[in-house]
mmCIF file of C-alpha atoms in Angstrom:
data_model
loop_
_atom_site.group_PDB
_atom_site.id
_atom_site.type_symbol
_atom_site.label_atom_id
_atom_site.label_comp_id
_atom_site.label_asym_id
_atom_site.label_seq_id
_atom_site.Cartn_x
_atom_site.Cartn_y
_atom_site.Cartn_z
ATOM 1 C CA MET A 1 55.233 30.862 -0.675
ATOM 2 C CA THR A 2 52.284 33.005 -0.566
ATOM 3 C CA ILE A 3 51.691 36.333 1.395
ATOM 4 C CA VAL A 4 50.323 38.126 4.472
ATOM 5 C CA ALA A 5 49.093 41.322 4.988
ATOM 6 C CA ALA A 6 47.552 42.667 7.803
ATOM 7 C CA TYR A 7 47.076 46.155 9.126
ATOM 8 C CA LYS A 8 46.714 46.666 12.846
ATOM 9 C CA GLN A 9 45.060 49.406 15.097
ATOM 10 C CA ASP A 10 44.785 49.863 18.735
ATOM 11 C CA ASN A 11 43.125 47.089 19.433
ATOM 12 C CA SER A 12 42.162 45.505 16.145
ATOM 13 C CA VAL A 13 43.937 43.568 13.155
ATOM 14 C CA SER A 14 43.069 43.473 9.365
ATOM 15 C CA ILE A 15 44.576 40.123 8.225
ATOM 16 C CA VAL A 16 44.070 39.420 4.380
ATOM 17 C CA SER A 17 46.410 35.628 3.298
ATOM 18 C CA ASP A 18 46.272 34.044 0.516
ATOM 19 C CA PHE A 19 45.281 30.145 -0.345
ATOM 20 C CA GLN A 20 48.061 28.891 -2.479
ATOM 21 C CA VAL A 21 50.914 26.040 -1.461
ATOM 22 C CA SER A 22 53.723 25.269 -3.982
ATOM 23 C CA ILE A 23 54.259 21.389 -3.804
ATOM 24 C CA ARG A 24 57.231 19.068 -6.634
ATOM 25 C CA ARG A 25 59.710 21.782 -5.108
ATOM 26 C CA GLY A 26 57.621 24.830 -5.913
ATOM 27 C CA GLU A 27 56.698 24.406 -10.249
ATOM 28 C CA ASN A 28 53.545 22.824 -9.390
ATOM 29 C CA HIS A 29 50.702 25.579 -7.281
ATOM 30 C CA VAL A 30 47.550 24.808 -5.657
ATOM 31 C CA ASP A 31 44.760 27.342 -3.914
ATOM 32 C CA SER A 32 44.274 24.694 -1.770
ATOM 33 C CA ILE A 33 45.074 25.989 1.985
ATOM 34 C CA LEU A 34 43.626 28.176 4.153
ATOM 35 C CA LYS A 35 47.023 29.705 5.460
ATOM 36 C CA TYR A 36 45.160 29.162 9.379
ATOM 37 C CA PHE A 37 45.002 27.278 12.312
ATOM 38 C CA GLN A 38 44.094 27.550 15.638
ATOM 39 C CA VAL A 39 45.531 25.815 18.920
ATOM 40 C CA ASP A 40 42.509 26.232 21.138
ATOM 41 C CA ASP A 41 40.116 28.890 21.629
ATOM 42 C CA ARG A 42 42.647 31.461 23.138
ATOM 43 C CA MET A 43 45.174 31.089 20.305
ATOM 44 C CA GLY A 44 45.298 30.763 16.644
ATOM 45 C CA PHE A 45 48.193 31.947 13.543
ATOM 46 C CA PHE A 46 48.361 33.359 10.181
ATOM 47 C CA MET A 47 50.747 31.212 8.849
ATOM 48 C CA ALA A 48 53.390 32.649 5.210
ATOM 49 C CA GLY A 49 56.723 30.106 4.340
ATOM 50 C CA SER A 50 56.692 26.300 5.440
ATOM 51 C CA VAL A 51 53.900 23.629 5.090
ATOM 52 C CA TYR A 52 55.688 21.487 6.300
ATOM 53 C CA VAL A 53 56.724 22.892 9.234
ATOM 54 C CA TRP A 54 54.598 24.898 10.156
ATOM 55 C CA LYS A 55 52.394 21.266 10.216
ATOM 56 C CA LEU A 56 55.204 20.341 12.942
ATOM 57 C CA ILE A 57 54.687 22.962 14.693
ATOM 58 C CA SER A 58 50.460 23.405 15.364
ATOM 59 C CA GLU A 59 50.934 19.736 15.768
ATOM 60 C CA THR A 60 53.422 19.831 19.055
ATOM 61 C CA ILE A 61 52.080 23.478 20.195
ATOM 62 C CA HIS A 62 49.272 21.713 21.750
ATOM 63 C CA SER A 63 51.259 19.937 24.135
ATOM 64 C CA ILE A 64 52.418 23.450 25.461
ATOM 65 C CA ALA A 65 49.055 25.444 25.051
ATOM 66 C CA ASP A 66 47.610 25.041 29.002
ATOM 67 C CA GLN A 67 51.267 26.522 29.466
ATOM 68 C CA ILE A 68 51.402 30.116 27.447
ATOM 69 C CA SER A 69 49.379 32.593 29.492
ATOM 70 C CA LEU A 70 48.249 36.626 28.662
ATOM 71 C CA GLU A 71 51.277 37.548 30.758
ATOM 72 C CA ASN A 72 54.150 35.211 28.783
ATOM 73 C CA VAL A 73 52.774 34.783 25.396
ATOM 74 C CA LYS A 74 55.234 37.386 24.103
ATOM 75 C CA LEU A 75 58.262 36.538 26.346
ATOM 76 C CA LEU A 76 62.228 35.710 24.546
ATOM 77 C CA ASN A 77 61.760 32.935 28.192
ATOM 78 C CA GLY A 78 58.294 32.086 27.511
ATOM 79 C CA PRO A 79 56.836 28.260 26.592
ATOM 80 C CA LEU A 80 55.864 29.832 23.245
ATOM 81 C CA TYR A 81 58.930 31.485 22.096
ATOM 82 C CA LEU A 82 61.417 28.035 23.829
ATOM 83 C CA LEU A 83 59.032 25.106 22.085
ATOM 84 C CA LEU A 84 59.251 27.049 18.343
ATOM 85 C CA LYS A 85 63.151 28.095 19.048
ATOM 86 C CA THR A 86 63.851 24.264 20.039
ATOM 87 C CA LEU A 87 61.662 23.471 16.522
ATOM 88 C CA MET A 88 63.551 25.868 14.671
ATOM 89 C CA GLU A 89 67.241 24.534 15.272
ATOM 90 C CA THR A 90 65.995 21.338 15.873
ATOM 91 C CA ILE A 91 63.965 20.173 12.995
ATOM 92 C CA PRO A 92 66.154 18.161 9.660
ATOM 93 C CA TYR A 93 66.226 19.296 6.556
ATOM 94 C CA ASP A 94 68.018 19.035 3.306
ATOM 95 C CA PRO A 95 70.489 20.117 2.615
ATOM 96 C CA ASP A 96 70.123 20.612 -1.229
ATOM 97 C CA GLU A 97 67.269 22.786 -1.442
ATOM 98 C CA PRO A 98 66.736 25.873 -0.040
ATOM 99 C CA ILE A 99 66.067 26.892 3.835
ATOM 100 C CA PRO A 100 63.433 26.009 4.330
ATOM 101 C CA THR A 101 61.505 29.680 6.500
ATOM 102 C CA ILE A 102 57.882 30.779 7.985
ATOM 103 C CA ALA A 103 56.532 33.600 9.271
ATOM 104 C CA GLY A 104 53.105 34.925 11.141
ATOM 105 C CA ILE A 105 50.987 36.873 12.325
ATOM 106 C CA GLY A 106 49.751 34.770 16.359
ATOM 107 C CA VAL A 107 47.203 36.176 18.292
ATOM 108 C CA TYR A 108 46.372 35.484 21.608
ATOM 109 C CA TRP A 109 42.834 36.094 23.401
ATOM 110 C CA HIS A 110 41.829 37.099 26.410
ATOM 111 C CA PRO A 111 38.638 38.868 28.267
ATOM 112 C CA THR A 112 41.128 41.931 29.571
ATOM 113 C CA GLN A 113 43.111 42.520 26.446
ATOM 114 C CA THR A 114 43.566 40.637 23.215
ATOM 115 C CA VAL A 115 47.810 40.827 22.250
ATOM 116 C CA TYR A 116 48.926 40.841 18.367
ATOM 117 C CA PHE A 117 53.171 39.125 17.484
ATOM 118 C CA GLU A 118 55.458 38.553 14.713
ATOM 119 C CA LEU A 119 56.945 35.429 13.846
ATOM 120 C CA ARG A 120 59.677 35.049 11.870
ATOM 121 C CA GLY A 121 62.241 32.335 11.446
ATOM 122 C CA GLU A 122 64.359 30.148 9.272
ATOM 123 C CA LEU A 123 64.993 26.348 10.055
ATOM 124 C CA GLY A 124 68.950 25.745 11.356
ATOM 125 C CA SER A 125 68.707 30.020 12.885
ATOM 126 C CA GLY A 126 65.625 30.495 15.543
ATOM 127 C CA ILE A 127 63.176 32.847 15.982
ATOM 128 C CA LEU A 128 61.689 36.333 16.120
ATOM 129 C CA LEU A 129 58.983 36.451 18.256
ATOM 130 C CA SER A 130 57.947 40.293 18.772
ATOM 131 C CA PRO A 131 55.038 42.499 18.882
ATOM 132 C CA MET A 132 53.099 43.749 16.223
ATOM 133 C CA THR A 133 53.430 47.162 15.964
ATOM 134 C CA ASP A 134 50.281 49.835 14.883
ATOM 135 C CA GLY A 135 50.327 50.223 10.246
ATOM 136 C CA ILE A 136 50.198 47.772 7.569
ATOM 137 C CA THR A 137 52.538 44.049 8.304
ATOM 138 C CA VAL A 138 53.842 41.925 4.858
ATOM 139 C CA LEU A 139 54.530 38.537 6.125
ATOM 140 C CA GLY A 140 55.762 35.851 3.257
ATOM 141 C CA ILE A 141 56.807 36.230 -0.060
ATOM 142 C CA GLY A 142 54.871 38.708 -1.320
ATOM 143 C CA SER A 143 57.219 41.297 1.136
ATOM 144 C CA ALA A 144 59.609 41.397 -1.503
ATOM 145 C CA ILE A 145 56.972 43.599 -3.799
ATOM 146 C CA PRO A 146 58.826 46.618 -4.326
ATOM 147 C CA GLY A 147 57.303 49.311 -2.127
ATOM 148 C CA ILE A 148 54.702 46.613 -0.853
ATOM 149 C CA HIS A 149 54.299 48.440 2.541
ATOM 150 C CA ASP A 150 54.228 51.727 0.701
ATOM 151 C CA LEU A 151 51.841 51.119 -1.162
ATOM 152 C CA LEU A 152 49.336 49.205 1.264
ATOM 153 C CA ALA A 153 49.555 52.189 3.875
ATOM 154 C CA ARG A 154 48.432 54.899 1.422
ATOM 155 C CA ALA A 155 45.515 52.791 0.138
ATOM 156 C CA VAL A 156 44.773 52.102 3.887
ATOM 157 C CA HIS A 157 45.078 56.128 5.221
ATOM 158 C CA ARG A 158 43.456 57.136 1.929
ATOM 159 C CA SER A 159 39.936 54.317 3.500
ATOM 160 C CA ILE A 160 40.356 55.857 6.722
ATOM 161 C CA ILE A 161 39.877 60.137 5.044
ATOM 162 C CA TYR A 162 36.376 58.574 2.656
ATOM 163 C CA GLU A 163 35.212 56.490 5.896
ATOM 164 C CA PRO A 164 37.128 57.951 9.916
ATOM 165 C CA GLU A 165 34.239 55.355 11.343
ATOM 166 C CA TYR A 166 37.076 52.083 11.559
ATOM 167 C CA HIS A 167 35.675 48.969 11.285
ATOM 168 C CA PRO A 168 38.723 46.090 10.219
ATOM 169 C CA LEU A 169 36.314 44.579 8.134
ATOM 170 C CA VAL A 170 36.437 47.479 5.735
ATOM 171 C CA ARG A 171 39.639 47.650 6.319
ATOM 172 C CA ALA A 172 40.155 44.420 5.201
ATOM 173 C CA GLU A 173 38.427 44.710 1.716
ATOM 174 C CA VAL A 174 40.866 47.358 1.330
ATOM 175 C CA ILE A 175 44.104 45.484 2.143
ATOM 176 C CA ARG A 176 43.489 42.696 -0.607
ATOM 177 C CA ASN A 177 41.334 45.438 -3.182
ATOM 178 C CA SER A 178 44.443 46.178 -3.085
ATOM 179 C CA LEU A 179 47.096 43.514 -2.892
ATOM 180 C CA LYS A 180 45.070 41.951 -6.356
ATOM 181 C CA GLY A 181 46.160 45.878 -8.274
ATOM 182 C CA ILE A 182 49.402 45.958 -6.475
ATOM 183 C CA LEU A 183 50.166 42.005 -8.754
ATOM 184 C CA ASN A 184 48.313 42.801 -11.164
ATOM 185 C CA ARG A 185 50.190 45.392 -12.046
ATOM 186 C CA CYS A 186 53.319 43.555 -11.267
ATOM 187 C CA GLY A 187 52.604 41.939 -13.783
ATOM 188 C CA SER A 188 49.971 38.988 -14.865
ATOM 189 C CA SER A 189 52.555 35.797 -14.985
ATOM 190 C CA SER A 190 53.692 37.763 -10.475
ATOM 191 C CA PHE A 191 51.232 35.513 -9.260
ATOM 192 C CA GLN A 192 52.463 32.370 -10.634
ATOM 193 C CA ARG A 193 56.570 33.641 -10.066
ATOM 194 C CA LEU A 194 55.523 35.079 -6.482
ATOM 195 C CA GLY A 195 53.671 31.400 -5.941
ATOM 196 C CA ILE A 196 50.651 33.179 -4.786
ATOM 197 C CA SER A 197 47.468 32.645 -5.101
ATOM 198 C CA HIS A 198 44.410 35.452 -6.915
ATOM 199 C CA VAL A 199 41.859 34.153 -4.322
ATOM 200 C CA PHE A 200 42.196 35.743 -0.551
ATOM 201 C CA ASN A 201 40.861 35.156 2.986
ATOM 202 C CA ILE A 202 40.138 37.908 4.892
ATOM 203 C CA ALA A 203 39.579 38.250 8.728
ATOM 204 C CA TRP A 204 39.337 40.907 11.609
ATOM 205 C CA MET A 205 39.424 40.647 14.957
ATOM 206 C CA ASN A 206 38.581 43.288 17.930
ATOM 207 C CA GLY A 207 38.134 43.601 21.581
ATOM 208 C CA THR A 208 33.961 42.800 20.540
ATOM 209 C CA GLY A 209 35.293 39.420 18.230
ATOM 210 C CA PHE A 210 37.064 37.805 15.294
ATOM 211 C CA CYS A 211 35.349 37.081 11.345
ATOM 212 C CA MET A 212 36.790 35.121 9.005
ATOM 213 C CA GLU A 213 35.892 35.255 5.174
ATOM 214 C CA VAL A 214 36.946 33.871 1.756
ATOM 215 C CA GLU A 215 36.475 34.606 -1.881
ATOM 216 C CA GLU A 216 35.099 31.609 -4.188
ATOM 217 C CA PHE A 217 35.071 31.804 -7.605
ATOM 218 C CA MET A 218 33.167 29.486 -10.318
ATOM 219 C CA ASP A 219 34.758 27.479 -13.268
ATOM 220 C CA HIS A 220 38.207 28.379 -12.206
ATOM 221 C CA SER A 221 40.861 27.698 -14.554
ATOM 222 C CA SER A 222 44.111 28.235 -14.157
ATOM 223 C CA THR A 223 44.787 29.252 -17.599
ATOM 224 C CA TYR A 224 44.269 32.725 -15.889
ATOM 225 C CA ARG A 225 47.703 33.659 -15.564
ATOM 226 C CA THR A 226 49.258 33.791 -18.578
ATOM 227 C CA THR A 227 46.460 34.843 -20.858
ATOM 228 C CA SER A 228 46.678 38.962 -19.298
ATOM 229 C CA PHE A 229 48.739 41.629 -20.506
ATOM 230 C CA ASP A 230 52.371 41.177 -19.065
ATOM 231 C CA ALA A 231 54.377 43.750 -18.322
ATOM 232 C CA PRO A 232 57.664 42.425 -17.659
ATOM 233 C CA SER A 233 57.786 40.823 -20.719
ATOM 234 C CA TYR A 234 58.413 44.209 -22.784
ATOM 235 C CA ILE A 235 61.200 45.629 -21.116
ATOM 236 C CA SER A 236 63.316 47.736 -23.041
ATOM 237 C CA ASP A 237 67.177 48.848 -22.264
ATOM 238 C CA ASN A 238 67.658 50.374 -18.865
ATOM 239 C CA ASN A 239 65.268 47.910 -17.361
ATOM 240 C CA THR A 240 62.728 50.297 -18.105
ATOM 241 C CA ILE A 241 59.274 49.496 -18.853
ATOM 242 C CA TYR A 242 56.709 51.577 -20.699
ATOM 243 C CA ILE A 243 52.788 50.972 -20.490
ATOM 244 C CA LEU A 244 50.600 52.213 -22.838
ATOM 245 C CA VAL A 245 46.816 52.238 -21.895
ATOM 246 C CA GLU A 246 44.436 53.025 -24.241
ATOM 247 C CA ARG A 247 40.997 53.567 -24.393
ATOM 248 C CA LEU A 248 39.036 54.495 -27.833
ATOM 249 C CA SER A 249 35.511 55.201 -28.552
ATOM 250 C CA SER A 250 33.656 57.247 -30.887
ATOM 251 C CA SER A 251 33.432 60.330 -28.309
ATOM 252 C CA MET A 252 37.163 59.944 -27.319
ATOM 253 C CA ILE A 253 40.107 59.280 -26.865
ATOM 254 C CA GLN A 254 42.391 58.030 -24.275
ATOM 255 C CA ARG A 255 45.827 57.271 -23.955
ATOM 256 C CA ILE A 256 48.271 57.321 -20.872
ATOM 257 C CA LEU A 257 51.575 56.531 -20.279
ATOM 258 C CA TYR A 258 53.397 55.039 -17.301
ATOM 259 C CA LYS A 259 56.710 54.516 -17.159
ATOM 260 C CA THR A 260 58.177 51.738 -14.068
ATOM 261 C CA TYR A 261 61.206 49.498 -13.871
ATOM 262 C CA ALA A 262 62.585 45.776 -14.201
ATOM 263 C CA HIS A 263 63.219 43.658 -10.472
ATOM 264 C CA GLN A 264 64.761 41.203 -10.059
ATOM 265 C CA LEU A 265 63.570 38.150 -7.473
ATOM 266 C CA VAL A 266 65.903 36.020 -5.425
ATOM 267 C CA ASP A 267 65.077 33.079 -7.642
ATOM 268 C CA SER A 268 66.256 35.742 -11.042
ATOM 269 C CA SER A 269 62.765 35.820 -11.682
ATOM 270 C CA VAL A 270 61.145 39.456 -12.993
ATOM 271 C CA ILE A 271 58.207 41.320 -11.722
ATOM 272 C CA ALA A 272 57.775 44.637 -12.634
ATOM 273 C CA ASP A 273 58.426 47.515 -10.099
ATOM 274 C CA PRO A 274 54.263 48.206 -9.292
ATOM 275 C CA ARG A 275 55.229 51.630 -8.572
ATOM 276 C CA TYR A 276 54.490 53.360 -11.804
ATOM 277 C CA ASP A 277 54.837 56.753 -12.949
ATOM 278 C CA ARG A 278 52.702 58.362 -15.048
ATOM 279 C CA LEU A 279 54.363 60.444 -17.500
ATOM 280 C CA CYS A 280 51.316 61.579 -19.858
ATOM 281 C CA GLU A 281 47.558 61.459 -19.517
ATOM 282 C CA VAL A 282 45.787 62.975 -22.764
ATOM 283 C CA ILE A 283 42.094 62.456 -23.362
ATOM 284 C CA LEU A 284 40.811 63.846 -26.744
ATOM 285 C CA ARG A 285 36.827 64.116 -25.976
ATOM 286 C CA GLU A 286 34.465 64.500 -29.075
ATOM 287 C CA PRO A 287 37.231 64.323 -31.138
ATOM 288 C CA ILE A 288 36.734 65.628 -34.877
ATOM 289 C CA ASN A 289 36.921 63.258 -37.698
ATOM 290 C CA HIS A 290 40.147 63.011 -39.670
ATOM 291 C CA VAL A 291 41.403 62.555 -36.383
ATOM 292 C CA LEU A 292 39.668 59.714 -34.618
ATOM 293 C CA ALA A 293 40.362 58.007 -38.033
ATOM 294 C CA THR A 294 43.664 57.596 -37.506
ATOM 295 C CA PHE A 295 42.689 55.596 -34.722
ATOM 296 C CA GLU A 296 40.735 53.508 -36.738
ATOM 297 C CA ASN A 297 43.441 50.177 -36.977
ATOM 298 C CA ALA A 298 43.888 50.717 -33.285
ATOM 299 C CA PRO A 299 42.441 48.141 -30.332
ATOM 300 C CA ARG A 300 39.566 49.443 -28.822
ATOM 301 C CA SER A 301 41.095 49.294 -25.184
ATOM 302 C CA GLY A 302 43.595 47.913 -23.952
ATOM 303 C CA ASN A 303 47.150 47.894 -21.989
ATOM 304 C CA TYR A 304 50.777 47.572 -23.819
ATOM 305 C CA GLY A 305 53.866 47.239 -23.049
ATOM 306 C CA LEU A 306 56.516 49.300 -25.332
ATOM 307 C CA ILE A 307 59.651 48.926 -26.329
ATOM 308 C CA VAL A 308 62.148 51.926 -26.667
ATOM 309 C CA PRO A 309 65.766 51.655 -27.213
ATOM 310 C CA TYR A 310 68.160 53.569 -24.784
ATOM 311 C CA ASN A 311 69.605 56.370 -27.190
ATOM 312 C CA LYS A 312 65.618 57.379 -28.092
ATOM 313 C CA GLN A 313 64.584 56.881 -23.901
ATOM 314 C CA ALA A 314 64.679 60.403 -23.203
ATOM 315 C CA SER A 315 63.212 62.278 -25.862
ATOM 316 C CA PHE A 316 60.285 59.563 -26.282
ATOM 317 C CA GLU A 317 59.757 61.428 -22.827
ATOM 318 C CA ALA A 318 60.492 64.399 -23.230
ATOM 319 C CA GLY A 319 57.791 64.392 -26.399
ATOM 320 C CA ILE A 320 55.775 61.771 -25.216
ATOM 321 C CA ALA A 321 52.708 64.554 -23.794
ATOM 322 C CA THR A 322 52.611 65.923 -26.684
ATOM 323 C CA MET A 323 53.234 63.444 -29.159
ATOM 324 C CA VAL A 324 51.649 60.714 -28.011
ATOM 325 C CA LEU A 325 48.300 60.580 -30.012
ATOM 326 C CA ASP A 326 51.081 60.796 -32.959
ATOM 327 C CA HIS A 327 51.407 57.582 -34.402
ATOM 328 C CA ALA A 328 54.378 58.232 -37.032
ATOM 329 C CA TRP A 329 56.622 60.390 -34.042
ATOM 330 C CA MET A 330 55.439 57.126 -31.460
ATOM 331 C CA SER A 331 56.093 54.421 -34.856
ATOM 332 C CA GLN A 332 60.327 56.582 -34.720
ATOM 333 C CA HIS A 333 60.376 55.010 -30.768
ATOM 334 C CA VAL A 334 58.933 52.500 -29.817
ATOM 335 C CA GLU A 335 60.026 49.729 -31.486
ATOM 336 C CA ASN A 336 56.633 47.110 -31.707
ATOM 337 C CA TYR A 337 54.269 49.325 -32.166
ATOM 338 C CA ALA A 338 53.184 48.435 -35.386
ATOM 339 C CA ASP A 339 52.305 45.778 -32.743
ATOM 340 C CA ILE A 340 49.500 47.924 -30.949
ATOM 341 C CA TYR A 341 48.754 50.244 -34.478
ATOM 342 C CA SER A 342 48.849 49.245 -37.964
ATOM 343 C CA GLN A 343 48.696 51.485 -40.849
#
């Protein structure tokens, strides 16, 4: 499992992918694989999907590499497509296991042109090969995240507004940072549930060259996957998730209330839809003492899931903008409010 996200504009492409590999039927994950392989000095692939299948492709493709050219690299009767089609139709797999799939972005360099193309395939069913279009592309398990294409496109377009001088490295960094934010909004367990690493590499290329960078974490521990706030653990009736963001100091009280929904993946695990709706934001600066005193037993800051019964959701959403600082009102609507604030 993995995610490969890319942004193409004309002859430039920015690509972000993670390092995670699933072992023992996906029960364990290791951040250990750079999901890119170079065929020769003209062609390389960013990979998503079955590592087993991609390993066989990487071992076989060298036999026809000298037959691949600028003119035929994307053709459906070209040597690359025919080889991949044959492999996807003939590689054996265990029928008792999920059918292995692959996806990827291929790059073919030529002095006069750089060609980018997408691959999507399933063992027993063949392969699709198509030119990469301008805009956002998301491949792998990460494409199952609700709204991910639009969220990434919005982030890239915002960066273009603030920095019109286009450089693919800048866009790759924007995609990487946006991906992390999206996955965190899906819940702290989303990395594990999707099988996506917290560690990403970025690559960019255009007519002048190719560059790849990776992140490095010191004293890295797997415990980070379960220690932070996990929105899907707080699902109210009607599949609704309410998230309270609170920031307190001696000079300010801030509360923001978001609403989103639980999203079920194909393996029946659940993540939060990262497209949060903001129901209200209240900032009280220099609060008078008696108001500040009511927050004496509240945490200084944090993100919290609120459980609201279905029969109270309408009145909760109608009144939250004016009552979000009223602990008595919040206690009447939120089942687990005492877990956040104790009187």
